[in-house]
Each structure stands twice: as C-alpha cells, then as structure tokens.
C-alpha cells in the first residue's frame, strides 16, 4: 500500500468513495434522502476541491482504496490565537476496512496539519459510528461535545393564521441586544484551553456579518414594544445542492428567548411563524446541544424530530499516541 498526496486526476475516485459514507446528516435520515433521487455528496466535493485542503490517499494494487481530507481554519485561528486544523473527510473502501488503513490515514493527516502549525485538530463524526470513533481515539482524539440535528418536514398546508403580527424583520441595531444570548453547538466553546472571550467575539462578529446577507432571514418577537425573542434562519445551499433541488431548504442558526425565566412559548411561536411564513420549502433543520433541553422541547412541540446525533472530537498537539 502506498500513501501519497492526491493529484487532480484522483478527484473522481475520491468523489466516488464519498458516496460510501454510511453515517452522515445527509445519508442516515431516510426522509432527507427521499426528497430527491439525485443525491450528490456536495460537501465532500467542496472540501476535496478547496484550495486550502490537503487530500491524502491510500493506494493499493488496483487503485485508491481510501483517503482523508484535512485543512486549516485560518480565519478562526487568527481570531482566537490558536491554530485550528480540521479533518473534513475520511473514507475507506468497505472491503479494506478494519485493516488499520483509516488509522494510518488519520495519523498522516494529523502530521500534515502539525506541519502547518496546528495547535488543535478537530473532527466530527456520527455518535454511533463506533469504528470511526475508535480510529480517532486511537490517534489521540478525545470527545469534546455531543450534538443533535432536529428537522421539520412540512406535511400540512401553510396556515396564515399562525403568522403573528408581533413577529417582524429585525434591524441591524436590534441584533446587538441578542449577542449575550448566543448559544451554538460549537465544540470549541466546550474546550477550556480556548479563550472563550475571543471565541465568542468571533462568533458574534460572524453572526452580525452574516445576518444581513441575502440568503438570511432574522425575525423578532416584540410585545408592547419590547424585544422578547428572535429566530435566524438561512437558505441552506449545501443541502439544496446535495439534493439537486431549487426548492429552499432552511437551516435555523439561532432561536433566542431574551428572558430565561420566560416560558419557551415565545420560541414555539417563532417556530410556528416561520413554518407558515416562508412559503414553499422542503425542510427546516436546527443543530442543538443535548443540554439545551428547553430549546429541544420547543422544537419537538413544533413538529421537529431528532434525525441525527453527532460527536465532535479534539486532539491537542501534545496529545500524541
């Protein structure tokens, strides 16, 4: 077996191997796959072709049997003062699994990231993909955070009566008051070796920058002139490309109720509003942490269902095997 850096001519084979992901948010949910017969691994294609990515392949006598894609997150690294590397993709031909190839590829991928100066390497996988978890743990990775994906598939006609006159678009000025309440399933927020102040500053900056984009919708619930909650959703171009559809798929990034003592009914009203306000769409999803129990309760009461559970793992540079 030969381990080498991939060449451009290898890309079709790497894409072919990307169809073999048994566990991913795009493959494990049968309802998602049923939305379109033209499934394509867009995320893998994007990461493989990304200029800053490094693709390493394992090659046997009959061709490429596995690969790993890694890269550095330069913007985040600069913001938090730690160089962050990521493992984006790992795939091995099924007939060659359980032979140590995945572990060897991870070792080589980490080596590349360390030559780029990585302080920390992160990776995400399915919570129940035990073989993958064992591969990462055998290479010095440790569990950092669990997370869930909840999805809503519209089945009933839209009800305009559920579009509230207390909910409307928010201004840029109005967004600032929600910054202290941002709580996203970001594994670095669970890592004590990361400056939480700098990380939250970066998350807040990206939130403000992205919220006013053309594919973004940010709505606020106001009662008697007082801000009580907001919801932020985006057109999910990645999912739409994966499904090869033009009908929107939405991703909810934030659902915030201002007063922690307030009943989450406001959250349910915001969810009910967007379900009926946004016109025709195929699906909505939101990523959450298991500890966000009140948010999960609101999602479930609003017809969202748990569709995927993931695990983020971290490996700091000195945590070698």
PDB file of C-alpha atoms in Angstrom:
ATOM      1  CA  UNK A   1       0.000   0.000   0.000  1.00  0.00           C
ATOM      2  CA  UNK A   2       1.201   3.484  -0.890  1.00  0.00           C
ATOM      3  CA  UNK A   3       0.299   6.681   0.976  1.00  0.00           C
ATOM      4  CA  UNK A   4       0.641   9.828  -1.111  1.00  0.00           C
ATOM      5  CA  UNK A   5      -0.863  13.252  -1.662  1.00  0.00           C
ATOM      6  CA  UNK A   6      -3.751  13.168  -4.116  1.00  0.00           C
ATOM      7  CA  UNK A   7      -3.436  14.597  -7.601  1.00  0.00           C
ATOM      8  CA  UNK A   8      -6.140  16.371  -9.591  1.00  0.00           C
ATOM      9  CA  UNK A   9      -6.738  13.242 -11.670  1.00  0.00           C
ATOM     10  CA  UNK A  10      -7.692  11.385  -8.466  1.00  0.00           C
ATOM     11  CA  UNK A  11     -10.692  13.637  -7.744  1.00  0.00           C
ATOM     12  CA  UNK A  12     -13.341  11.463  -9.485  1.00  0.00           C
ATOM     13  CA  UNK A  13     -12.245   8.459  -7.421  1.00  0.00           C
ATOM     14  CA  UNK A  14     -12.360  10.468  -4.198  1.00  0.00           C
ATOM     15  CA  UNK A  15     -15.885  11.625  -5.051  1.00  0.00           C
ATOM     16  CA  UNK A  16     -16.818   8.003  -5.759  1.00  0.00           C
ATOM     17  CA  UNK A  17     -15.570   6.983  -2.312  1.00  0.00           C
ATOM     18  CA  UNK A  18     -17.598   9.840  -0.811  1.00  0.00           C
ATOM     19  CA  UNK A  19     -20.808   8.050  -1.798  1.00  0.00           C
ATOM     20  CA  UNK A  20     -19.809   5.327   0.676  1.00  0.00           C
ATOM     21  CA  UNK A  21     -20.359   7.416   3.817  1.00  0.00           C
ATOM     22  CA  UNK A  22     -22.694   5.217   5.857  1.00  0.00           C
ATOM     23  CA  UNK A  23     -23.134   7.804   8.590  1.00  0.00           C
ATOM     24  CA  UNK A  24     -23.733  11.456   7.757  1.00  0.00           C
ATOM     25  CA  UNK A  25     -26.535  14.011   8.240  1.00  0.00           C
ATOM     26  CA  UNK A  26     -27.304  13.554   4.545  1.00  0.00           C
ATOM     27  CA  UNK A  27     -27.417   9.757   4.378  1.00  0.00           C
ATOM     28  CA  UNK A  28     -28.699   8.450   7.694  1.00  0.00           C
ATOM     29  CA  UNK A  29     -32.024  10.355   7.525  1.00  0.00           C
ATOM     30  CA  UNK A  30     -34.286   8.430   5.131  1.00  0.00           C
ATOM     31  CA  UNK A  31     -36.742  11.324   4.840  1.00  0.00           C
ATOM     32  CA  UNK A  32     -33.943  13.589   3.653  1.00  0.00           C
ATOM     33  CA  UNK A  33     -32.838  11.085   1.013  1.00  0.00           C
ATOM     34  CA  UNK A  34     -36.451  10.680  -0.109  1.00  0.00           C
ATOM     35  CA  UNK A  35     -36.679  14.379  -1.002  1.00  0.00           C
ATOM     36  CA  UNK A  36     -34.767  13.786  -4.237  1.00  0.00           C
ATOM     37  CA  UNK A  37     -33.428  10.861  -6.299  1.00  0.00           C
ATOM     38  CA  UNK A  38     -30.424  12.948  -7.393  1.00  0.00           C
ATOM     39  CA  UNK A  39     -28.301  12.802  -4.251  1.00  0.00           C
ATOM     40  CA  UNK A  40     -24.744  14.123  -4.678  1.00  0.00           C
ATOM     41  CA  UNK A  41     -22.048  14.492  -1.959  1.00  0.00           C
ATOM     42  CA  UNK A  42     -21.610  18.246  -2.429  1.00  0.00           C
ATOM     43  CA  UNK A  43     -19.882  18.786   0.913  1.00  0.00           C
ATOM     44  CA  UNK A  44     -17.226  16.213   0.019  1.00  0.00           C
ATOM     45  CA  UNK A  45     -16.805  17.700  -3.458  1.00  0.00           C
ATOM     46  CA  UNK A  46     -16.378  21.191  -1.991  1.00  0.00           C
ATOM     47  CA  UNK A  47     -13.833  20.090   0.612  1.00  0.00           C
ATOM     48  CA  UNK A  48     -11.824  17.955  -1.823  1.00  0.00           C
ATOM     49  CA  UNK A  49     -11.565  20.819  -4.330  1.00  0.00           C
ATOM     50  CA  UNK A  50     -10.991  23.555  -1.743  1.00  0.00           C
ATOM     51  CA  UNK A  51      -7.655  25.252  -2.430  1.00  0.00           C
ATOM     52  CA  UNK A  52      -6.569  25.122   1.206  1.00  0.00           C
ATOM     53  CA  UNK A  53      -7.441  21.415   1.594  1.00  0.00           C
ATOM     54  CA  UNK A  54      -4.888  18.621   1.502  1.00  0.00           C
ATOM     55  CA  UNK A  55      -6.074  15.236   0.225  1.00  0.00           C
ATOM     56  CA  UNK A  56      -4.043  12.154   1.141  1.00  0.00           C
ATOM     57  CA  UNK A  57      -4.816   8.798  -0.462  1.00  0.00           C
ATOM     58  CA  UNK A  58      -4.129   5.165   0.348  1.00  0.00           C
ATOM     59  CA  UNK A  59      -3.420   3.297  -2.866  1.00  0.00           C
ATOM     60  CA  UNK A  60      -3.431  -0.465  -3.324  1.00  0.00           C
ATOM     61  CA  UNK A  61      -2.562  -2.625  -6.302  1.00  0.00           C
ATOM     62  CA  UNK A  62      -5.849  -1.823  -8.039  1.00  0.00           C
ATOM     63  CA  UNK A  63      -6.089   1.872  -7.243  1.00  0.00           C
ATOM     64  CA  UNK A  64      -7.150   4.222  -4.455  1.00  0.00           C
ATOM     65  CA  UNK A  65      -8.830   2.432  -1.547  1.00  0.00           C
ATOM     66  CA  UNK A  66      -9.191   5.318   0.903  1.00  0.00           C
ATOM     67  CA  UNK A  67      -8.497   8.976   1.517  1.00  0.00           C
ATOM     68  CA  UNK A  68      -8.504  11.744   4.098  1.00  0.00           C
ATOM     69  CA  UNK A  69      -9.072  15.469   3.545  1.00  0.00           C
ATOM     70  CA  UNK A  70      -7.670  17.991   6.034  1.00  0.00           C
ATOM     71  CA  UNK A  71      -7.199  21.737   6.218  1.00  0.00           C
ATOM     72  CA  UNK A  72      -6.545  24.739   8.434  1.00  0.00           C
ATOM     73  CA  UNK A  73      -9.184  27.238   9.571  1.00  0.00           C
ATOM     74  CA  UNK A  74      -7.169  30.418   9.108  1.00  0.00           C
ATOM     75  CA  UNK A  75      -9.865  32.976   9.980  1.00  0.00           C
ATOM     76  CA  UNK A  76     -10.849  31.236  13.212  1.00  0.00           C
ATOM     77  CA  UNK A  77      -7.210  30.605  14.129  1.00  0.00           C
ATOM     78  CA  UNK A  78      -6.380  34.284  13.810  1.00  0.00           C
ATOM     79  CA  UNK A  79      -9.423  35.297  15.843  1.00  0.00           C
ATOM     80  CA  UNK A  80      -8.801  33.038  18.846  1.00  0.00           C
ATOM     81  CA  UNK A  81      -4.999  32.974  18.862  1.00  0.00           C
ATOM     82  CA  UNK A  82      -4.755  29.199  18.399  1.00  0.00           C
ATOM     83  CA  UNK A  83      -4.107  27.466  15.098  1.00  0.00           C
ATOM     84  CA  UNK A  84      -7.058  25.184  14.376  1.00  0.00           C
ATOM     85  CA  UNK A  85      -6.827  22.279  11.930  1.00  0.00           C
ATOM     86  CA  UNK A  86      -9.758  20.168  10.770  1.00  0.00           C
ATOM     87  CA  UNK A  87     -10.295  16.686   9.442  1.00  0.00           C
ATOM     88  CA  UNK A  88     -13.062  17.175   6.901  1.00  0.00           C
ATOM     89  CA  UNK A  89     -13.411  13.747   5.313  1.00  0.00           C
ATOM     90  CA  UNK A  90     -12.274  10.168   5.865  1.00  0.00           C
ATOM     91  CA  UNK A  91     -13.382   7.277   3.679  1.00  0.00           C
ATOM     92  CA  UNK A  92     -12.106   3.736   3.139  1.00  0.00           C
ATOM     93  CA  UNK A  93     -13.409   1.195   0.634  1.00  0.00           C
ATOM     94  CA  UNK A  94     -15.638  -1.236   2.625  1.00  0.00           C
ATOM     95  CA  UNK A  95     -13.647  -4.334   1.652  1.00  0.00           C
ATOM     96  CA  UNK A  96     -10.492  -2.726   3.083  1.00  0.00           C
ATOM     97  CA  UNK A  97     -11.916  -1.605   6.412  1.00  0.00           C
ATOM     98  CA  UNK A  98     -10.733  -2.990   9.765  1.00  0.00           C
ATOM     99  CA  UNK A  99      -7.201  -3.276   8.403  1.00  0.00           C
ATOM    100  CA  UNK A 100      -5.732  -0.154  10.024  1.00  0.00           C
ATOM    101  CA  UNK A 101      -5.940   1.969   6.870  1.00  0.00           C
ATOM    102  CA  UNK A 102      -8.237   4.573   8.422  1.00  0.00           C
ATOM    103  CA  UNK A 103      -5.987   4.906  11.456  1.00  0.00           C
ATOM    104  CA  UNK A 104      -2.929   5.315   9.237  1.00  0.00           C
ATOM    105  CA  UNK A 105      -4.654   7.984   7.124  1.00  0.00           C
ATOM    106  CA  UNK A 106      -5.664   9.915  10.250  1.00  0.00           C
ATOM    107  CA  UNK A 107      -2.090   9.746  11.516  1.00  0.00           C
ATOM    108  CA  UNK A 108      -0.807  11.112   8.197  1.00  0.00           C
ATOM    109  CA  UNK A 109      -3.493  13.800   8.083  1.00  0.00           C
ATOM    110  CA  UNK A 110      -2.632  14.988  11.575  1.00  0.00           C
ATOM    111  CA  UNK A 111       1.026  15.056  10.592  1.00  0.00           C
ATOM    112  CA  UNK A 112       0.232  17.395   7.699  1.00  0.00           C
ATOM    113  CA  UNK A 113      -1.759  19.719   9.948  1.00  0.00           C
ATOM    114  CA  UNK A 114       1.037  19.823  12.513  1.00  0.00           C
ATOM    115  CA  UNK A 115       3.499  20.835   9.801  1.00  0.00           C
ATOM    116  CA  UNK A 116       1.152  23.783   9.213  1.00  0.00           C
ATOM    117  CA  UNK A 117       1.464  24.663  12.886  1.00  0.00           C
ATOM    118  CA  UNK A 118      -1.856  23.323  14.184  1.00  0.00           C
ATOM    119  CA  UNK A 119      -2.297  23.600  17.951  1.00  0.00           C
ATOM    120  CA  UNK A 120      -5.618  21.765  17.898  1.00  0.00           C
ATOM    121  CA  UNK A 121      -7.211  19.380  15.399  1.00  0.00           C
ATOM    122  CA  UNK A 122     -10.978  18.857  15.388  1.00  0.00           C
ATOM    123  CA  UNK A 123     -13.187  16.291  13.695  1.00  0.00           C
ATOM    124  CA  UNK A 124     -16.868  15.401  13.734  1.00  0.00           C
ATOM    125  CA  UNK A 125     -18.495  12.017  13.234  1.00  0.00           C
ATOM    126  CA  UNK A 126     -21.732  10.174  13.882  1.00  0.00           C
ATOM    127  CA  UNK A 127     -22.346   9.402  17.537  1.00  0.00           C
ATOM    128  CA  UNK A 128     -22.988   5.737  16.691  1.00  0.00           C
ATOM    129  CA  UNK A 129     -20.171   5.279  14.181  1.00  0.00           C
ATOM    130  CA  UNK A 130     -18.153   3.239  16.647  1.00  0.00           C
ATOM    131  CA  UNK A 131     -15.422   2.158  14.182  1.00  0.00           C
ATOM    132  CA  UNK A 132     -14.698   5.787  13.246  1.00  0.00           C
ATOM    133  CA  UNK A 133     -14.668   6.875  16.887  1.00  0.00           C
ATOM    134  CA  UNK A 134     -12.190   4.093  17.700  1.00  0.00           C
ATOM    135  CA  UNK A 135      -9.966   5.228  14.819  1.00  0.00           C
ATOM    136  CA  UNK A 136      -9.890   8.803  16.111  1.00  0.00           C
ATOM    137  CA  UNK A 137      -9.428   7.829  19.757  1.00  0.00           C
ATOM    138  CA  UNK A 138      -6.550   5.530  18.809  1.00  0.00           C
ATOM    139  CA  UNK A 139      -4.919   8.607  17.268  1.00  0.00           C
ATOM    140  CA  UNK A 140      -5.179  10.654  20.452  1.00  0.00           C
ATOM    141  CA  UNK A 141      -8.537  12.377  19.930  1.00  0.00           C
ATOM    142  CA  UNK A 142     -10.876  12.911  22.880  1.00  0.00           C
ATOM    143  CA  UNK A 143     -14.625  13.537  22.957  1.00  0.00           C
ATOM    144  CA  UNK A 144     -15.418  17.241  23.178  1.00  0.00           C
ATOM    145  CA  UNK A 145     -19.157  17.646  22.546  1.00  0.00           C
ATOM    146  CA  UNK A 146     -22.295  15.791  21.505  1.00  0.00           C
ATOM    147  CA  UNK A 147     -24.841  17.462  19.237  1.00  0.00           C
ATOM    148  CA  UNK A 148     -28.186  16.735  17.586  1.00  0.00           C
ATOM    149  CA  UNK A 149     -29.861  17.732  14.343  1.00  0.00           C
ATOM    150  CA  UNK A 150     -33.619  18.288  14.515  1.00  0.00           C
ATOM    151  CA  UNK A 151     -35.575  18.502  11.254  1.00  0.00           C
ATOM    152  CA  UNK A 152     -39.050  19.590  10.257  1.00  0.00           C
ATOM    153  CA  UNK A 153     -40.698  18.280   7.098  1.00  0.00           C
ATOM    154  CA  UNK A 154     -43.892  20.182   6.198  1.00  0.00           C
ATOM    155  CA  UNK A 155     -46.843  17.881   5.724  1.00  0.00           C
ATOM    156  CA  UNK A 156     -49.841  20.182   6.201  1.00  0.00           C
ATOM    157  CA  UNK A 157     -50.799  23.255   4.139  1.00  0.00           C
ATOM    158  CA  UNK A 158     -49.457  26.572   5.426  1.00  0.00           C
ATOM    159  CA  UNK A 159     -51.749  28.313   7.904  1.00  0.00           C
ATOM    160  CA  UNK A 160     -51.563  32.126   7.527  1.00  0.00           C
ATOM    161  CA  UNK A 161     -53.256  32.494  10.913  1.00  0.00           C
ATOM    162  CA  UNK A 162     -50.026  31.294  12.526  1.00  0.00           C
ATOM    163  CA  UNK A 163     -48.066  34.220  11.068  1.00  0.00           C
ATOM    164  CA  UNK A 164     -48.024  36.583  14.040  1.00  0.00           C
ATOM    165  CA  UNK A 165     -48.329  40.358  13.777  1.00  0.00           C
ATOM    166  CA  UNK A 166     -45.956  40.504  16.759  1.00  0.00           C
ATOM    167  CA  UNK A 167     -43.163  38.998  14.640  1.00  0.00           C
ATOM    168  CA  UNK A 168     -41.317  41.034  12.033  1.00  0.00           C
ATOM    169  CA  UNK A 169     -37.897  41.539  10.457  1.00  0.00           C
ATOM    170  CA  UNK A 170     -35.230  42.857  12.802  1.00  0.00           C
ATOM    171  CA  UNK A 171     -32.848  45.755  12.195  1.00  0.00           C
ATOM    172  CA  UNK A 172     -29.057  45.539  12.448  1.00  0.00           C
ATOM    173  CA  UNK A 173     -29.256  47.731  15.549  1.00  0.00           C
ATOM    174  CA  UNK A 174     -31.717  45.318  17.119  1.00  0.00           C
ATOM    175  CA  UNK A 175     -29.390  42.361  16.620  1.00  0.00           C
ATOM    176  CA  UNK A 176     -26.815  43.621  19.110  1.00  0.00           C
ATOM    177  CA  UNK A 177     -29.033  43.019  22.124  1.00  0.00           C
ATOM    178  CA  UNK A 178     -29.046  39.293  21.358  1.00  0.00           C
ATOM    179  CA  UNK A 179     -25.276  38.833  21.319  1.00  0.00           C
ATOM    180  CA  UNK A 180     -25.016  37.864  25.031  1.00  0.00           C
ATOM    181  CA  UNK A 181     -27.597  35.116  24.429  1.00  0.00           C
ATOM    182  CA  UNK A 182     -25.892  33.387  21.501  1.00  0.00           C
ATOM    183  CA  UNK A 183     -25.519  29.672  22.265  1.00  0.00           C
ATOM    184  CA  UNK A 184     -24.473  27.480  19.381  1.00  0.00           C
ATOM    185  CA  UNK A 185     -23.301  23.842  19.304  1.00  0.00           C
ATOM    186  CA  UNK A 186     -19.645  24.742  18.760  1.00  0.00           C
ATOM    187  CA  UNK A 187     -17.255  22.243  20.324  1.00  0.00           C
ATOM    188  CA  UNK A 188     -14.565  24.886  20.914  1.00  0.00           C
ATOM    189  CA  UNK A 189     -16.937  26.531  23.396  1.00  0.00           C
ATOM    190  CA  UNK A 190     -16.515  23.382  25.500  1.00  0.00           C
ATOM    191  CA  UNK A 191     -12.723  23.471  25.436  1.00  0.00           C
ATOM    192  CA  UNK A 192     -11.169  25.279  28.397  1.00  0.00           C
ATOM    193  CA  UNK A 193      -7.884  25.704  26.539  1.00  0.00           C
ATOM    194  CA  UNK A 194      -9.599  28.113  24.137  1.00  0.00           C
ATOM    195  CA  UNK A 195     -10.168  31.763  25.076  1.00  0.00           C
ATOM    196  CA  UNK A 196     -13.944  31.873  25.385  1.00  0.00           C
ATOM    197  CA  UNK A 197     -13.965  35.658  25.219  1.00  0.00           C
ATOM    198  CA  UNK A 198     -12.102  35.701  21.905  1.00  0.00           C
ATOM    199  CA  UNK A 199     -14.153  32.840  20.502  1.00  0.00           C
ATOM    200  CA  UNK A 200     -17.472  34.474  21.413  1.00  0.00           C
ATOM    201  CA  UNK A 201     -16.189  37.700  19.902  1.00  0.00           C
ATOM    202  CA  UNK A 202     -15.556  35.849  16.642  1.00  0.00           C
ATOM    203  CA  UNK A 203     -18.955  34.103  16.740  1.00  0.00           C
ATOM    204  CA  UNK A 204     -20.700  37.418  17.439  1.00  0.00           C
ATOM    205  CA  UNK A 205     -18.843  39.139  14.602  1.00  0.00           C
ATOM    206  CA  UNK A 206     -19.808  36.386  12.164  1.00  0.00           C
ATOM    207  CA  UNK A 207     -23.405  36.467  13.402  1.00  0.00           C
ATOM    208  CA  UNK A 208     -23.733  40.203  12.739  1.00  0.00           C
ATOM    209  CA  UNK A 209     -21.963  39.960   9.397  1.00  0.00           C
ATOM    210  CA  UNK A 210     -23.995  37.031   8.119  1.00  0.00           C
ATOM    211  CA  UNK A 211     -27.415  38.040   9.435  1.00  0.00           C
ATOM    212  CA  UNK A 212     -27.928  40.763   6.863  1.00  0.00           C
ATOM    213  CA  UNK A 213     -26.990  38.548   3.888  1.00  0.00           C
ATOM    214  CA  UNK A 214     -29.373  37.961   1.006  1.00  0.00           C
ATOM    215  CA  UNK A 215     -29.984  34.325   1.983  1.00  0.00           C
ATOM    216  CA  UNK A 216     -30.689  35.181   5.624  1.00  0.00           C
ATOM    217  CA  UNK A 217     -33.935  35.891   7.469  1.00  0.00           C
ATOM    218  CA  UNK A 218     -33.917  37.231  11.035  1.00  0.00           C
ATOM    219  CA  UNK A 219     -37.267  37.758  12.721  1.00  0.00           C
ATOM    220  CA  UNK A 220     -38.010  39.243  16.123  1.00  0.00           C
ATOM    221  CA  UNK A 221     -40.909  38.736  18.512  1.00  0.00           C
ATOM    222  CA  UNK A 222     -41.951  42.042  20.079  1.00  0.00           C
ATOM    223  CA  UNK A 223     -44.757  42.632  22.550  1.00  0.00           C
ATOM    224  CA  UNK A 224     -45.770  46.127  23.665  1.00  0.00           C
ATOM    225  CA  UNK A 225     -42.615  47.493  22.059  1.00  0.00           C
ATOM    226  CA  UNK A 226     -40.322  45.122  23.976  1.00  0.00           C
ATOM    227  CA  UNK A 227     -37.994  42.619  22.325  1.00  0.00           C
ATOM    228  CA  UNK A 228     -38.657  39.136  23.659  1.00  0.00           C
ATOM    229  CA  UNK A 229     -37.067  36.750  21.191  1.00  0.00           C
ATOM    230  CA  UNK A 230     -35.581  36.207  17.758  1.00  0.00           C
ATOM    231  CA  UNK A 231     -35.055  33.492  15.183  1.00  0.00           C
ATOM    232  CA  UNK A 232     -32.364  33.403  12.499  1.00  0.00           C
ATOM    233  CA  UNK A 233     -32.582  31.094   9.505  1.00  0.00           C
ATOM    234  CA  UNK A 234     -30.652  30.733   6.261  1.00  0.00           C
ATOM    235  CA  UNK A 235     -31.245  29.161   2.892  1.00  0.00           C
ATOM    236  CA  UNK A 236     -29.136  26.006   3.085  1.00  0.00           C
ATOM    237  CA  UNK A 237     -27.393  25.990  -0.293  1.00  0.00           C
ATOM    238  CA  UNK A 238     -25.329  22.945   0.672  1.00  0.00           C
ATOM    239  CA  UNK A 239     -28.369  20.754   1.313  1.00  0.00           C
ATOM    240  CA  UNK A 240     -30.085  22.042  -1.827  1.00  0.00           C
ATOM    241  CA  UNK A 241     -27.032  21.211  -3.922  1.00  0.00           C
ATOM    242  CA  UNK A 242     -26.753  17.798  -2.258  1.00  0.00           C
ATOM    243  CA  UNK A 243     -30.358  17.085  -3.230  1.00  0.00           C
ATOM    244  CA  UNK A 244     -30.061  18.880  -6.590  1.00  0.00           C
ATOM    245  CA  UNK A 245     -33.250  20.876  -5.946  1.00  0.00           C
ATOM    246  CA  UNK A 246     -34.293  24.510  -6.343  1.00  0.00           C
ATOM    247  CA  UNK A 247     -36.972  24.499  -3.640  1.00  0.00           C
ATOM    248  CA  UNK A 248     -35.499  26.040  -0.467  1.00  0.00           C
ATOM    249  CA  UNK A 249     -34.115  24.091   2.458  1.00  0.00           C
ATOM    250  CA  UNK A 250     -33.669  26.188   5.613  1.00  0.00           C
ATOM    251  CA  UNK A 251     -31.201  25.956   8.470  1.00  0.00           C
ATOM    252  CA  UNK A 252     -32.048  27.669  11.755  1.00  0.00           C
ATOM    253  CA  UNK A 253     -28.864  29.058  13.296  1.00  0.00           C
ATOM    254  CA  UNK A 254     -30.341  30.778  16.343  1.00  0.00           C
ATOM    255  CA  UNK A 255     -33.545  30.716  18.379  1.00  0.00           C
ATOM    256  CA  UNK A 256     -33.274  33.026  21.365  1.00  0.00           C
ATOM    257  CA  UNK A 257     -35.763  33.938  24.073  1.00  0.00           C
ATOM    258  CA  UNK A 258     -34.498  37.033  25.891  1.00  0.00           C
ATOM    259  CA  UNK A 259     -35.670  36.293  29.413  1.00  0.00           C
ATOM    260  CA  UNK A 260     -34.534  32.885  30.643  1.00  0.00           C
ATOM    261  CA  UNK A 261     -37.452  32.872  33.050  1.00  0.00           C
ATOM    262  CA  UNK A 262     -39.933  33.401  30.210  1.00  0.00           C
ATOM    263  CA  UNK A 263     -41.846  30.361  29.055  1.00  0.00           C
ATOM    264  CA  UNK A 264     -40.444  28.962  25.787  1.00  0.00           C
ATOM    265  CA  UNK A 265     -43.882  29.513  24.255  1.00  0.00           C
ATOM    266  CA  UNK A 266     -42.302  32.507  22.516  1.00  0.00           C
ATOM    267  CA  UNK A 267     -39.831  30.133  20.890  1.00  0.00           C
ATOM    268  CA  UNK A 268     -42.699  27.951  19.721  1.00  0.00           C
ATOM    269  CA  UNK A 269     -44.473  30.998  18.291  1.00  0.00           C
ATOM    270  CA  UNK A 270     -41.348  31.949  16.361  1.00  0.00           C
ATOM    271  CA  UNK A 271     -41.019  28.397  15.018  1.00  0.00           C
ATOM    272  CA  UNK A 272     -44.695  28.254  14.093  1.00  0.00           C
ATOM    273  CA  UNK A 273     -44.387  31.614  12.377  1.00  0.00           C
ATOM    274  CA  UNK A 274     -41.515  30.641  10.071  1.00  0.00           C
ATOM    275  CA  UNK A 275     -43.132  27.303   9.259  1.00  0.00           C
ATOM    276  CA  UNK A 276     -46.036  29.231   7.753  1.00  0.00           C
ATOM    277  CA  UNK A 277     -44.348  32.460   6.657  1.00  0.00           C
ATOM    278  CA  UNK A 278     -41.569  31.126   4.438  1.00  0.00           C
ATOM    279  CA  UNK A 279     -43.668  29.856   1.542  1.00  0.00           C
ATOM    280  CA  UNK A 280     -42.793  26.600  -0.187  1.00  0.00           C
ATOM    281  CA  UNK A 281     -39.793  24.708   1.204  1.00  0.00           C
ATOM    282  CA  UNK A 282     -38.673  21.111   1.584  1.00  0.00           C
ATOM    283  CA  UNK A 283     -37.301  21.048   5.101  1.00  0.00           C
ATOM    284  CA  UNK A 284     -36.033  23.061   8.065  1.00  0.00           C
ATOM    285  CA  UNK A 285     -33.318  21.938  10.467  1.00  0.00           C
ATOM    286  CA  UNK A 286     -31.564  23.130  13.599  1.00  0.00           C
ATOM    287  CA  UNK A 287     -28.399  21.880  15.316  1.00  0.00           C
ATOM    288  CA  UNK A 288     -28.518  21.816  19.129  1.00  0.00           C
ATOM    289  CA  UNK A 289     -26.645  20.501  22.143  1.00  0.00           C
ATOM    290  CA  UNK A 290     -28.359  17.879  24.339  1.00  0.00           C
ATOM    291  CA  UNK A 291     -28.102  20.290  27.292  1.00  0.00           C
ATOM    292  CA  UNK A 292     -30.412  22.779  25.531  1.00  0.00           C
ATOM    293  CA  UNK A 293     -33.452  20.985  26.897  1.00  0.00           C
ATOM    294  CA  UNK A 294     -35.886  23.902  26.707  1.00  0.00           C
ATOM    295  CA  UNK A 295     -34.961  24.570  23.102  1.00  0.00           C
ATOM    296  CA  UNK A 296     -35.338  20.880  22.254  1.00  0.00           C
ATOM    297  CA  UNK A 297     -38.756  20.870  23.921  1.00  0.00           C
ATOM    298  CA  UNK A 298     -39.843  23.830  21.776  1.00  0.00           C
ATOM    299  CA  UNK A 299     -38.584  22.128  18.624  1.00  0.00           C
ATOM    300  CA  UNK A 300     -40.410  18.900  19.415  1.00  0.00           C
ATOM    301  CA  UNK A 301     -43.645  20.728  20.257  1.00  0.00           C
ATOM    302  CA  UNK A 302     -43.347  22.465  16.889  1.00  0.00           C
ATOM    303  CA  UNK A 303     -43.110  19.230  14.918  1.00  0.00           C
ATOM    304  CA  UNK A 304     -39.330  18.882  14.654  1.00  0.00           C
ATOM    305  CA  UNK A 305     -37.867  15.404  15.069  1.00  0.00           C
ATOM    306  CA  UNK A 306     -34.415  14.157  16.029  1.00  0.00           C
ATOM    307  CA  UNK A 307     -32.770  12.965  12.810  1.00  0.00           C
ATOM    308  CA  UNK A 308     -29.062  12.750  13.585  1.00  0.00           C
ATOM    309  CA  UNK A 309     -26.663  12.742  16.528  1.00  0.00           C
ATOM    310  CA  UNK A 310     -23.009  13.646  16.172  1.00  0.00           C
ATOM    311  CA  UNK A 311     -19.813  13.755  18.185  1.00  0.00           C
ATOM    312  CA  UNK A 312     -17.010  16.312  17.965  1.00  0.00           C
ATOM    313  CA  UNK A 313     -13.516  15.203  18.995  1.00  0.00           C
ATOM    314  CA  UNK A 314     -10.392  17.262  19.722  1.00  0.00           C
ATOM    315  CA  UNK A 315      -6.699  16.472  19.689  1.00  0.00           C
ATOM    316  CA  UNK A 316      -4.207  18.973  21.064  1.00  0.00           C
ATOM    317  CA  UNK A 317      -0.696  18.872  19.676  1.00  0.00           C
ATOM    318  CA  UNK A 318       0.965  17.372  22.736  1.00  0.00           C
ATOM    319  CA  UNK A 319      -1.680  14.626  22.964  1.00  0.00           C
ATOM    320  CA  UNK A 320       0.180  12.210  20.708  1.00  0.00           C
ATOM    321  CA  UNK A 321      -0.412   8.475  20.874  1.00  0.00           C
TER     322      UNK A 321
END
